[in-house]
mmCIF file of C-alpha atoms in Angstrom:
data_model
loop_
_atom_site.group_PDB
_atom_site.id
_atom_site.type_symbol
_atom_site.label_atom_id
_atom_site.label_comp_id
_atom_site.label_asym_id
_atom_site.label_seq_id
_atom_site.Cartn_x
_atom_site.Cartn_y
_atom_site.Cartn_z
ATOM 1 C CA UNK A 1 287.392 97.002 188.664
ATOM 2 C CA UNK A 2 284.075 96.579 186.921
ATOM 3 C CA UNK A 3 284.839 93.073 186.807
ATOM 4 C CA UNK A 4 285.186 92.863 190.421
ATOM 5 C CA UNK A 5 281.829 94.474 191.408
ATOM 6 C CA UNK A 6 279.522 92.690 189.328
ATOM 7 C CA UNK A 7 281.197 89.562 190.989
ATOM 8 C CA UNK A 8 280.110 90.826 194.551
ATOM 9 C CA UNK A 9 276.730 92.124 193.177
ATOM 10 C CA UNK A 10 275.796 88.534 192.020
ATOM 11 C CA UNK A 11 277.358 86.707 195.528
ATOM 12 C CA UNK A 12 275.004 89.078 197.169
ATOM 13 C CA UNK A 13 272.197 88.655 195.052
ATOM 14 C CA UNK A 14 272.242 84.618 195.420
ATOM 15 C CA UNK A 15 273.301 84.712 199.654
ATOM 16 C CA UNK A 16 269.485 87.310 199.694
ATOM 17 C CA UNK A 17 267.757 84.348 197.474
ATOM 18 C CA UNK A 18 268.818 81.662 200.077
ATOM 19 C CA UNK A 19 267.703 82.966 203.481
ATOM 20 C CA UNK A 20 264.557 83.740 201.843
ATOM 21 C CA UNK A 21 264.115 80.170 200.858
ATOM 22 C CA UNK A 22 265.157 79.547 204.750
ATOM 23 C CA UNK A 23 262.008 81.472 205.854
ATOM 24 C CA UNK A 24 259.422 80.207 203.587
ATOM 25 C CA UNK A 25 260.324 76.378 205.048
ATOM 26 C CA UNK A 26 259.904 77.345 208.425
ATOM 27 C CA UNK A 27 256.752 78.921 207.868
ATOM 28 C CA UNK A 28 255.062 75.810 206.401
ATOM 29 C CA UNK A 29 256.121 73.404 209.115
ATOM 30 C CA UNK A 30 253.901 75.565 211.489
ATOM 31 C CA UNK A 31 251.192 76.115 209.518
ATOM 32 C CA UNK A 32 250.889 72.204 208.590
ATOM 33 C CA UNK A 33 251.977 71.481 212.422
ATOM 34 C CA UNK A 34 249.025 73.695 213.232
ATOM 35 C CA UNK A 35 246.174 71.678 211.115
ATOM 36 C CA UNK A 36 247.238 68.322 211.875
ATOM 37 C CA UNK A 37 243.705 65.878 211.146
ATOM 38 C CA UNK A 38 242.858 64.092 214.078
ATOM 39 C CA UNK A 39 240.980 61.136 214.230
ATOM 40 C CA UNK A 40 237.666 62.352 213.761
ATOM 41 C CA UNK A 41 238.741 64.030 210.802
ATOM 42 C CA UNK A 42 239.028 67.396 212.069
ATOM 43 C CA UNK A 43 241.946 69.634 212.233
ATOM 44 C CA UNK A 44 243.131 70.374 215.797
ATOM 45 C CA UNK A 45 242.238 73.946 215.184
ATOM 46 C CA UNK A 46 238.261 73.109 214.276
ATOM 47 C CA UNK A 47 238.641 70.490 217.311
ATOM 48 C CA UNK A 48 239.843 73.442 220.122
ATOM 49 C CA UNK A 49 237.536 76.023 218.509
ATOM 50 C CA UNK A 50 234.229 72.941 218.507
ATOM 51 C CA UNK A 51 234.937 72.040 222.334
ATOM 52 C CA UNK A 52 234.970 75.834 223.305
ATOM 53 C CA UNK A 53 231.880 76.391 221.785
ATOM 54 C CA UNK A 54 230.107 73.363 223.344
ATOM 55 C CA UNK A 55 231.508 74.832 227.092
ATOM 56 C CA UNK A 56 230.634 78.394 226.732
ATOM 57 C CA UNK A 57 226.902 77.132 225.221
ATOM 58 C CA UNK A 58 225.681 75.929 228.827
ATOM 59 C CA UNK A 59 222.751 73.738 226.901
ATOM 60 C CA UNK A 60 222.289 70.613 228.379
ATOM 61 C CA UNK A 61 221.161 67.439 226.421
ATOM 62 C CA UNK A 62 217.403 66.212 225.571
ATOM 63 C CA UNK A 63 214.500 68.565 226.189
ATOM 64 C CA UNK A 64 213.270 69.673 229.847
ATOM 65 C CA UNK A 65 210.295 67.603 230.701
ATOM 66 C CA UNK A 66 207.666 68.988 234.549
ATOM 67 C CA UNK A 67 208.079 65.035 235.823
ATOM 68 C CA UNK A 68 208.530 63.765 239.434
ATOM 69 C CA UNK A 69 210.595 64.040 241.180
ATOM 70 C CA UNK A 70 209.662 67.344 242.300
ATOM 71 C CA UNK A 71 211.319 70.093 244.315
ATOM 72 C CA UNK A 72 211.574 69.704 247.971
ATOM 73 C CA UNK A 73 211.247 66.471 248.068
ATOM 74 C CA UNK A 74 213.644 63.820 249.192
ATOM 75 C CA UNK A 75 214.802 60.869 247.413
ATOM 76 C CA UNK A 76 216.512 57.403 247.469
ATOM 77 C CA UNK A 77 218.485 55.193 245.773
ATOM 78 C CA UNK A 78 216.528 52.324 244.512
ATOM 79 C CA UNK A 79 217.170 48.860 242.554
ATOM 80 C CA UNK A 80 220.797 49.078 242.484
ATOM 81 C CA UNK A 81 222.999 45.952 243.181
ATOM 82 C CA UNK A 82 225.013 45.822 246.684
ATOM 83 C CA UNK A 83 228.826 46.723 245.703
ATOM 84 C CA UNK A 84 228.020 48.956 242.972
ATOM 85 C CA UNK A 85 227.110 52.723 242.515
ATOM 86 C CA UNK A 86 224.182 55.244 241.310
ATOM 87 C CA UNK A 87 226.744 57.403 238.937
ATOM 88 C CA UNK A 88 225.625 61.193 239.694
ATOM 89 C CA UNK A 89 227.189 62.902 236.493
ATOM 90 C CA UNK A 90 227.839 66.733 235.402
ATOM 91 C CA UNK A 91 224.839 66.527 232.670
ATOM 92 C CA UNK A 92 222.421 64.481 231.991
ATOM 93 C CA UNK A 93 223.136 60.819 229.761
ATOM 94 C CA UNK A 94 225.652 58.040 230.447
ATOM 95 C CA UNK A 95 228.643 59.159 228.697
ATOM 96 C CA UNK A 96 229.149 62.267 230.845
ATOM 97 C CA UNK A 97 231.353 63.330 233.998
ATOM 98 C CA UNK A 98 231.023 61.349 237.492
ATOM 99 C CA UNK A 99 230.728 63.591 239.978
ATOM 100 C CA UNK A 100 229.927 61.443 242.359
ATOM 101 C CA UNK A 101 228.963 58.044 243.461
ATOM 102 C CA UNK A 102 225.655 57.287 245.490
ATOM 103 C CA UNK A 103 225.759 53.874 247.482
ATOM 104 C CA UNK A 104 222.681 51.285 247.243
ATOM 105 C CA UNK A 105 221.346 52.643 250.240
ATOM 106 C CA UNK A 106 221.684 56.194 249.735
ATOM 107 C CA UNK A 107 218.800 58.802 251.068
ATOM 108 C CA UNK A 108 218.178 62.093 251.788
ATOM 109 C CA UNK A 109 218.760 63.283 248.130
ATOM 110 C CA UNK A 110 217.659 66.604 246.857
ATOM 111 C CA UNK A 111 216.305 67.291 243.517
ATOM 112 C CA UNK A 112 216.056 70.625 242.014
ATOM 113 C CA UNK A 113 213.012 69.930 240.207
ATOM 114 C CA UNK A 114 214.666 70.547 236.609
ATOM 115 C CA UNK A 115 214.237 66.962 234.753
ATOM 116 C CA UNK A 116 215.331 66.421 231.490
ATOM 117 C CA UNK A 117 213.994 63.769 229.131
ATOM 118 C CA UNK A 118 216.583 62.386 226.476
ATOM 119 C CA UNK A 119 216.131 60.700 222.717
ATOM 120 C CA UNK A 120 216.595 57.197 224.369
ATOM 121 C CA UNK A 121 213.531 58.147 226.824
ATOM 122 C CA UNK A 122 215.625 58.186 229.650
ATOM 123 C CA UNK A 123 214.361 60.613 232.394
ATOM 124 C CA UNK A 124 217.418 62.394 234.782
ATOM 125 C CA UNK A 125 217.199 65.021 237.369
ATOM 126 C CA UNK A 126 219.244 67.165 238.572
ATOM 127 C CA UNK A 127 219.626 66.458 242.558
ATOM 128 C CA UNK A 128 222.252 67.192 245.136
ATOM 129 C CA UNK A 129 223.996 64.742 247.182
ATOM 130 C CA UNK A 130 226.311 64.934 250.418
ATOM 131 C CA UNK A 131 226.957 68.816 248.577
ATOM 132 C CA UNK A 132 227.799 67.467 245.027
ATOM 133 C CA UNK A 133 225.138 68.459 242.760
ATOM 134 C CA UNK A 134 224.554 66.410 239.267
ATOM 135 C CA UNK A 135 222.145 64.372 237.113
ATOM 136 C CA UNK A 136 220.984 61.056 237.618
ATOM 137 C CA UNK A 137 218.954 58.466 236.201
ATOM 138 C CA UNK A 138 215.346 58.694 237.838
ATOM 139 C CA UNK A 139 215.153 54.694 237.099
ATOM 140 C CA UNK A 140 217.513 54.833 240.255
ATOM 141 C CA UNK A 141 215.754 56.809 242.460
ATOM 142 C CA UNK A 142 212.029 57.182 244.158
ATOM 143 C CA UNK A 143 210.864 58.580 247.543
ATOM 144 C CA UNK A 144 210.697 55.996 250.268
ATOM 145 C CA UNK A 145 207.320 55.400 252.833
ATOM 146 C CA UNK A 146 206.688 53.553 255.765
ATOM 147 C CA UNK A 147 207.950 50.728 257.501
ATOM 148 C CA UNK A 148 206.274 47.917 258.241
ATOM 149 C CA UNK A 149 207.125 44.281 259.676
ATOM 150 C CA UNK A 150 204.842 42.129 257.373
ATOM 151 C CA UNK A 151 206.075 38.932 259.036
ATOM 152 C CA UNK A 152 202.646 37.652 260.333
ATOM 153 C CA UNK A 153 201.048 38.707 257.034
ATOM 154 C CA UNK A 154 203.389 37.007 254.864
ATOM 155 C CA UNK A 155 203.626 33.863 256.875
ATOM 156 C CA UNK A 156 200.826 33.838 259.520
ATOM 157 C CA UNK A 157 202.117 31.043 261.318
ATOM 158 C CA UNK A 158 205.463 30.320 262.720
ATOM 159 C CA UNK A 159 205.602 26.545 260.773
ATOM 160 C CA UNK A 160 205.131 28.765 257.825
ATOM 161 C CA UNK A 161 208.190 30.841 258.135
ATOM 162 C CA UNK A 162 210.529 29.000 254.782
ATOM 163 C CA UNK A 163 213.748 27.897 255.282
ATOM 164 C CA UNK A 164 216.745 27.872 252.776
ATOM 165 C CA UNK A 165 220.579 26.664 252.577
ATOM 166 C CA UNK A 166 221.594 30.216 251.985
ATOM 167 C CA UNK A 167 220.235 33.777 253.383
ATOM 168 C CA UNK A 168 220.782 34.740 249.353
ATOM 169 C CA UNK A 169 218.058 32.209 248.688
ATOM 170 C CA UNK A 170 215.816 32.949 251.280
ATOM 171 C CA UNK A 171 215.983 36.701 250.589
ATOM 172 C CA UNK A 172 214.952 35.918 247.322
ATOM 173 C CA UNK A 173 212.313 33.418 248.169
ATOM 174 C CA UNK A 174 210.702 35.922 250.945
ATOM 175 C CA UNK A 175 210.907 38.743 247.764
ATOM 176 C CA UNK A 176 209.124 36.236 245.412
ATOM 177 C CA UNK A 177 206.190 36.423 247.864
ATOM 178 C CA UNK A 178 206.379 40.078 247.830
ATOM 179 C CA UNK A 179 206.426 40.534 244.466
ATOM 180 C CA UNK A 180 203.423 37.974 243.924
ATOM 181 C CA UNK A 181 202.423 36.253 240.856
ATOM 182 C CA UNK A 182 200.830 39.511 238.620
ATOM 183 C CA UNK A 183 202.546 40.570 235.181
ATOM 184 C CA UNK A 184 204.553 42.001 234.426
ATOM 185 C CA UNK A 185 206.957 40.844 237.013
ATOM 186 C CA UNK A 186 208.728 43.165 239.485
ATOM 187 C CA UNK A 187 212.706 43.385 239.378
ATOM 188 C CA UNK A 188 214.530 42.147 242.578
ATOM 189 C CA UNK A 189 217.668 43.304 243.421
ATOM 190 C CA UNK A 190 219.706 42.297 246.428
ATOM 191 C CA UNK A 191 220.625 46.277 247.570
ATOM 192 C CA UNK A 192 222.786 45.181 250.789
ATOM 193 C CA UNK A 193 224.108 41.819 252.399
ATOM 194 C CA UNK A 194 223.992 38.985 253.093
ATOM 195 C CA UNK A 195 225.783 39.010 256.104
ATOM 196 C CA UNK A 196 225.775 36.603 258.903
ATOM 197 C CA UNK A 197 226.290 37.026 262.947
ATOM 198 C CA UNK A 198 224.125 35.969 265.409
ATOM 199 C CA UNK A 199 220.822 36.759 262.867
ATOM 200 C CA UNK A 200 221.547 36.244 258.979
ATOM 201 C CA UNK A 201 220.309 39.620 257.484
ATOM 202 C CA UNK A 202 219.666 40.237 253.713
ATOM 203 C CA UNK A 203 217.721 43.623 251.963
ATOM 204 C CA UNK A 204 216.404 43.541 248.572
ATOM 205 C CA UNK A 205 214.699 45.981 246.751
ATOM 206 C CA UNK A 206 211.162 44.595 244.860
ATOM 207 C CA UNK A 207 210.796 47.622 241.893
ATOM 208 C CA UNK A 208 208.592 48.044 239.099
ATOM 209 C CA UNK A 209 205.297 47.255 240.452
ATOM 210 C CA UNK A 210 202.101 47.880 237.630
ATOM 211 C CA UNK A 211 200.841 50.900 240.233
ATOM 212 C CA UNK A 212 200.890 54.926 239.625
ATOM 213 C CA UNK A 213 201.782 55.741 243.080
ATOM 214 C CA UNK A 214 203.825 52.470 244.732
ATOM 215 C CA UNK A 215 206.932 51.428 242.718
ATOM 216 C CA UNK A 216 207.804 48.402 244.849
ATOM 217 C CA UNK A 217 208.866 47.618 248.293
ATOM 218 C CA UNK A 218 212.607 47.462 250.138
ATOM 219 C CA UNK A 219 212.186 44.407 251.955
ATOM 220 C CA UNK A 220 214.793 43.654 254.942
ATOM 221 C CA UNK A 221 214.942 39.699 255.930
ATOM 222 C CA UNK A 222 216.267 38.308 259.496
ATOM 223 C CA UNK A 223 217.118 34.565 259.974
ATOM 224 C CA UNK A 224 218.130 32.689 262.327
ATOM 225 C CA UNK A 225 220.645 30.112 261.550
ATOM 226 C CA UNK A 226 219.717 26.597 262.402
ATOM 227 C CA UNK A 227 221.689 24.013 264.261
ATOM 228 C CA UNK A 228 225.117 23.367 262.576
ATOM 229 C CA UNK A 229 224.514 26.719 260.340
ATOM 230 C CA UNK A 230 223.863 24.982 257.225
ATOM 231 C CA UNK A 231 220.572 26.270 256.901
ATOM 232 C CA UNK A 232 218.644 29.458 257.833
ATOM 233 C CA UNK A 233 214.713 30.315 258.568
ATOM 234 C CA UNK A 234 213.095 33.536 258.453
ATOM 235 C CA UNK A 235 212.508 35.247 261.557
ATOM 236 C CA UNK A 236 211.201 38.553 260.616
ATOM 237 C CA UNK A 237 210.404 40.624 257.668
ATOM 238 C CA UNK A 238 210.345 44.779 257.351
ATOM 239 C CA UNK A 239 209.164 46.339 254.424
ATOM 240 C CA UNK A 240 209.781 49.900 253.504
ATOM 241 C CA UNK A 241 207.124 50.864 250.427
ATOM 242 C CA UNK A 242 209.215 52.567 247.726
ATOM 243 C CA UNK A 243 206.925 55.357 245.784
ATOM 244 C CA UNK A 244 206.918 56.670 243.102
ATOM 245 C CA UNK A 245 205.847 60.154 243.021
ATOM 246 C CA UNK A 246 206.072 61.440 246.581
ATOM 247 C CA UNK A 247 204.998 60.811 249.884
ATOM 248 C CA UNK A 248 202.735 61.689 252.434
ATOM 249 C CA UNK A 249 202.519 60.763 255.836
ATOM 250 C CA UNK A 250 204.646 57.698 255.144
ATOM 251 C CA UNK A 251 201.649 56.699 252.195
ATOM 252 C CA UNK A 252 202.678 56.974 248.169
ATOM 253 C CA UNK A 253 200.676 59.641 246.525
#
């Protein structure tokens, strides 16, 4: 009889050791689950804490910097290529969140007046677009003035007026005399067109002139296509002054 219950007292004893042995296992598959490394070489854990942090901070990156553009003012996209976009992102800098996309042409855009200056000396404000508020690069934007056909000052008479095989070519050309021979040279970007009907019809944006107060000049060609349409010559030429700072009665200030 003794015999018999010191066999089911050890049975019993070793059945309680291996469920124990059970638990333990199970335990350390979460735990090591749970602190995986990523890629950066921290755990997931550290990584969810980090990116919580970084949200709940609200600081924005580089240092707040009282530049134009100003408050109540109203701005434009400048000096960026027809077909693409001005990115308008959640926070100032080039790797963060599109929140929207502002076309070549784009105007009536509202900054806030809060500009932020980052470590690559990159200036962005934060403006609001079509209701989408976000950051942009002020490289991109600047306050447009008047309007004014310079044809008669940039060719004052009609055997003047250049001709080229292409509109692309003669917006170009008609920028080159815009731009004029000082250094540093302005940029010229072809903002819209060409297109071709009845009038050929390029725009181009001349930015980056040496001036405080006028950046450049949107300049908006017309041609008409001669005989057999292998060939265009200027007909008329607008020019919208692009400023830098702000505007006042049409005039860069």
């Amino acid at each position: 009889m003794r015999r018999t219950l010191l066999g089911l007292l050890i049975v019993s004893l070793l059945l309680a050791g291996c469920g124990d042995d059970d638990d333990t296992v199970a335990t350390e598959e979460t735990e090591t689950a749970t602190e995986t490394d990523t890629d950066d070489g921290s755990t997931t854990t550290d990584r969810s804490t980090s990116s919580t942090t970084a949200a709940s901070s609200g600081e924005l990156p580089g240092e707040r910097i009282d530049i134009f553009p100003y408050e109540d003012t109203v701005l434009a996209v400048v000096g960026v290529e027809a077909g693409d976009v001005l990115n308008v992102r959640a926070a100032p800098g080039p790797g963060q969140d599109v929140v929207a996309e502002l076309d070549p042409l784009a105007d009536g855009i509202s900054p806030s007046g809060h500009n932020r200056q980052l470590d690559d000396g990159s200036i962005w404000a934060e403006i609001t677009a079509d209701g989408v508020t976000g950051w942009a690069n002020t490289a991109f934007l600047a306050h447009l003035g008047d309007t004014d056909d310079v044809t008669s000052q940039l060719y004052p008479e009609v055997a003047d007026r250049p001709r080229a095989d292409t509109m692309l070519q003669l917006g170009e050309e008609v920028a080159a005399a815009i731009a004029g021979s000082e250094e540093p040279q302005p940029d010229v970007v072809v903002v819209d067109g060409p297109t071709v009907a009845d009038l050929g019809e390029i725009t181009v944006d001349v930015v980056g002139f040496p001036d405080d107060a006028v950046l450049g000049a949107r300049v908006r060609v017309f041609a008409e296509p001669d005989p057999g349409g292998e060939s265009f010559t200027v007909r008329s030429v607008e020019s919208t002054t692009i400023c830098r700072r702000a505007v006042s009665e049409g005039l860069c200030v």
